Amino acid sequence: MKSPILWIAATRGRLVMGTLAGLTGLAGVAYPVANYVRSSSSSPTFDLLLITAWMFVALFVGYVSALLVGDLLFPAGWREVSILGRQVDVTNDDHAHLVDAATRDRTFAFSSIWVVVVLIIVSSTYFATNNFFGWYARYGYASSTLRGENTERKVIILEEMTRALDDRLVTYAQLMTEQLDSSDPLVVTQAIWSLGEVSRRMVRSIQMMNQGKKGGQWVNGLYESLQREVLPRFLKLQATGVQGVRSEALIYALASLKSEDAFTGFKAKFKSKDTTKVELLAIIKALAFMRDQGNGVPMLRSKILDEDDEIVRMSLWALGEIYGFGSGDYSEDTVDTGTLDILIRSLPTMAFNRQCVALDLLQRLRPGHVGPQLFKLFDSVEPSDKSCERREVKLKFQAPELMSKGEEFRQKVLKTLATIADGNHEVIVWMRRRSKDSTVASGLRADMEHILQVVNERRAAQ
């Protein structure tokens, strides 16, 4: 049985008909298939089958078209000898044209024609389908997956889209927004998380661009679009009330969008007895991220004396983020006196794990009058080499952030004293005395001497 290629290549007429039929067929199905995948397909696997089938057909039609071109361009007999495989006696002068076809290799020329024809087909398809293949490479898999029924896969793709590093995020954000209307609660929750993360990244990108970093104009456009189209929906959702993980996701998204209006809902949650611990922790993280002193500090101050250790530790960390700008640097801002008073007054009676986090906060705030409380902490800790545990704040999309360094408690106290030692007579006198105290570990005494030396050098330089 002859192969389709040999049957078509048997006559030039068949080649003409095959070429016309093939090109017409490809042109006829390209747009409907592209439109179906763009707007209706819910199976990436089926998409790939369609695309693969189209490509094989394109190669086949390109081959047939190249045969027709070769039959027209090359000497008579080329098709019969090279394609149909006719046997030729090269010593027989009666078939000179066949002898010529049989003795000249035109494989490269024919292959070049085939490549050119295929490129023409692909280019034509590009214009006819508005760059379908380019679109599919960027958005096709995500688009079809999100129209499917596999919840797990949809949740995964919604999270994966947040990691895009270019203007794909513009279309991805549109796909995420569409999923807010999904009937699947898990998908809706992940869509909120993902839109929040995209918003956070846009805010950060805009900040970097304002500092002179390069960035695309699409960043500002996307952020404005999120503010205009997504934020009102989130505020409405906050007003109607949501619970559990979706509430946590919504808090994150509102914080990422830097919504001033969200503080009304946050404050109500803080005061409500029905608010879960998970929601409280989510709001505390949000306040740390938003770094709004006017709204955030009073709310966090109200939790410094809370009964729950984790709530207190997180509140202390969040205050450090607000005043230290998330960098671990010293704060140059005027610190709220009410917050400082509560913090310093409660410091000696705090649970040990709270004290560890509070000391890291004080290293940023540098209140000069905290010396006496720190002296007491240094002397009262038992055993004297007791250490603070390293603690981190887990974040959904980013690496964990440091809450409190893991180190010996007395070392942490000493570091805090070092931040207020310059110009503080009370601290200098204490440090001079304790640096000579043999009951203090030699390493700590050496650190005290180093701090005193640095202070003296600064004074001498002034």
Tab-separated table of N, CA and C in Angstrom, residues 170 173-174 177 195-196 198-200 202-203 218-236 253-261:
chain	number	residue	atom	x	y	z
A	170	VAL	N	0.425	41.280	34.407
A	170	VAL	CA	-0.764	42.062	34.067
A	170	VAL	C	-1.919	41.127	33.710
A	173	ALA	N	-2.901	38.807	36.665
A	173	ALA	CA	-3.771	39.464	37.644
A	173	ALA	C	-5.224	39.437	37.174
A	174	GLN	N	-5.432	39.568	35.863
A	174	GLN	CA	-6.790	39.484	35.327
A	174	GLN	C	-7.367	38.085	35.537
A	177	THR	N	-8.263	37.704	39.149
A	177	THR	CA	-9.478	38.446	39.473
A	177	THR	C	-10.717	37.676	39.032
A	195	LEU	N	-3.590	37.749	44.558
A	195	LEU	CA	-3.733	39.171	44.228
A	195	LEU	C	-3.035	40.037	45.270
A	196	GLY	N	-3.082	39.592	46.518
A	196	GLY	CA	-2.357	40.308	47.564
A	196	GLY	C	-0.864	40.295	47.327
A	198	VAL	N	0.718	39.839	44.405
A	198	VAL	CA	1.026	40.675	43.237
A	198	VAL	C	1.027	42.153	43.643
A	199	SER	N	0.075	42.539	44.470
A	199	SER	CA	0.014	43.929	44.938
A	199	SER	C	1.254	44.286	45.742
A	200	ARG	N	1.668	43.385	46.624
A	200	ARG	CA	2.869	43.639	47.436
A	200	ARG	C	4.080	43.857	46.534
A	202	MET	N	4.105	44.855	43.431
A	202	MET	CA	3.999	46.104	42.685
A	202	MET	C	4.370	47.297	43.563
A	203	VAL	N	3.933	47.275	44.811
A	203	VAL	CA	4.289	48.360	45.736
A	203	VAL	C	5.799	48.428	45.904
A	218	TRP	N	4.396	49.301	32.942
A	218	TRP	CA	3.284	48.404	33.247
A	218	TRP	C	3.122	48.210	34.749
A	219	VAL	N	4.179	48.404	35.519
A	219	VAL	CA	4.101	48.230	36.976
A	219	VAL	C	3.098	49.214	37.568
A	220	ASN	N	3.244	50.496	37.215
A	220	ASN	CA	2.308	51.501	37.714
A	220	ASN	C	0.895	51.236	37.210
A	221	GLY	N	0.804	50.843	35.943
A	221	GLY	CA	-0.512	50.565	35.381
A	221	GLY	C	-1.215	49.421	36.087
A	222	LEU	N	-0.471	48.374	36.388
A	222	LEU	CA	-1.064	47.226	37.073
A	222	LEU	C	-1.495	47.607	38.481
A	223	TYR	N	-0.661	48.348	39.186
A	223	TYR	CA	-1.024	48.733	40.554
A	223	TYR	C	-2.277	49.607	40.559
A	224	GLU	N	-2.351	50.545	39.622
A	224	GLU	CA	-3.542	51.394	39.529
A	224	GLU	C	-4.781	50.561	39.214
A	225	SER	N	-4.605	49.560	38.356
A	225	SER	CA	-5.724	48.680	38.012
A	225	SER	C	-6.197	47.894	39.231
A	226	LEU	N	-5.262	47.398	40.022
A	226	LEU	CA	-5.618	46.664	41.237
A	226	LEU	C	-6.351	47.571	42.226
A	227	GLN	N	-5.872	48.793	42.357
A	227	GLN	CA	-6.532	49.748	43.254
A	227	GLN	C	-7.947	50.060	42.774
A	228	ARG	N	-8.107	50.149	41.480
A	228	ARG	CA	-9.381	50.565	40.902
A	228	ARG	C	-10.396	49.425	40.843
A	229	GLU	N	-9.938	48.221	40.499
A	229	GLU	CA	-10.867	47.127	40.225
A	229	GLU	C	-10.946	46.089	41.346
A	230	VAL	N	-9.844	45.853	42.031
A	230	VAL	CA	-9.808	44.776	43.023
A	230	VAL	C	-10.061	45.286	44.436
A	231	LEU	N	-9.453	46.412	44.798
A	231	LEU	CA	-9.584	46.926	46.164
A	231	LEU	C	-11.034	47.128	46.593
A	232	PRO	N	-11.907	47.739	45.762
A	232	PRO	CA	-13.301	47.895	46.188
A	232	PRO	C	-13.979	46.561	46.498
A	233	ARG	N	-13.658	45.535	45.753
A	233	ARG	CA	-14.248	44.218	46.010
A	233	ARG	C	-13.761	43.667	47.344
A	234	PHE	N	-12.490	43.887	47.638
A	234	PHE	CA	-11.937	43.395	48.900
A	234	PHE	C	-12.519	44.151	50.093
A	235	LEU	N	-12.692	45.457	49.951
A	235	LEU	CA	-13.274	46.239	51.043
A	235	LEU	C	-14.726	45.828	51.288
A	236	LYS	N	-15.437	45.551	50.209
A	236	LYS	CA	-16.816	45.078	50.351
A	236	LYS	C	-16.842	43.720	51.041
A	253	ALA	N	-4.141	40.777	51.618
A	253	ALA	CA	-4.360	41.507	50.366
A	253	ALA	C	-4.610	42.991	50.624
A	254	LEU	N	-5.416	43.300	51.630
A	254	LEU	CA	-5.698	44.702	51.945
A	254	LEU	C	-4.440	45.429	52.405
A	255	ALA	N	-3.614	44.734	53.178
A	255	ALA	CA	-2.352	45.333	53.615
A	255	ALA	C	-1.431	45.560	52.424
A	256	SER	N	-1.402	44.602	51.504
A	256	SER	CA	-0.538	44.719	50.330
A	256	SER	C	-0.953	45.882	49.440
A	257	LEU	N	-2.253	46.153	49.405
A	257	LEU	CA	-2.767	47.260	48.605
A	257	LEU	C	-2.651	48.601	49.332
A	258	LYS	N	-2.111	48.569	50.557
A	258	LYS	CA	-1.899	49.796	51.337
A	258	LYS	C	-3.202	50.582	51.505
A	259	SER	N	-4.264	49.863	51.800
A	259	SER	CA	-5.571	50.502	51.893
A	259	SER	C	-5.772	51.175	53.254
A	260	GLU	N	-5.936	52.499	53.236
A	260	GLU	CA	-6.235	53.229	54.469
A	260	GLU	C	-7.605	52.823	55.003
A	261	ASP	N	-8.537	52.564	54.090
A	261	ASP	CA	-9.890	52.196	54.506
A	261	ASP	C	-9.916	50.871	55.250
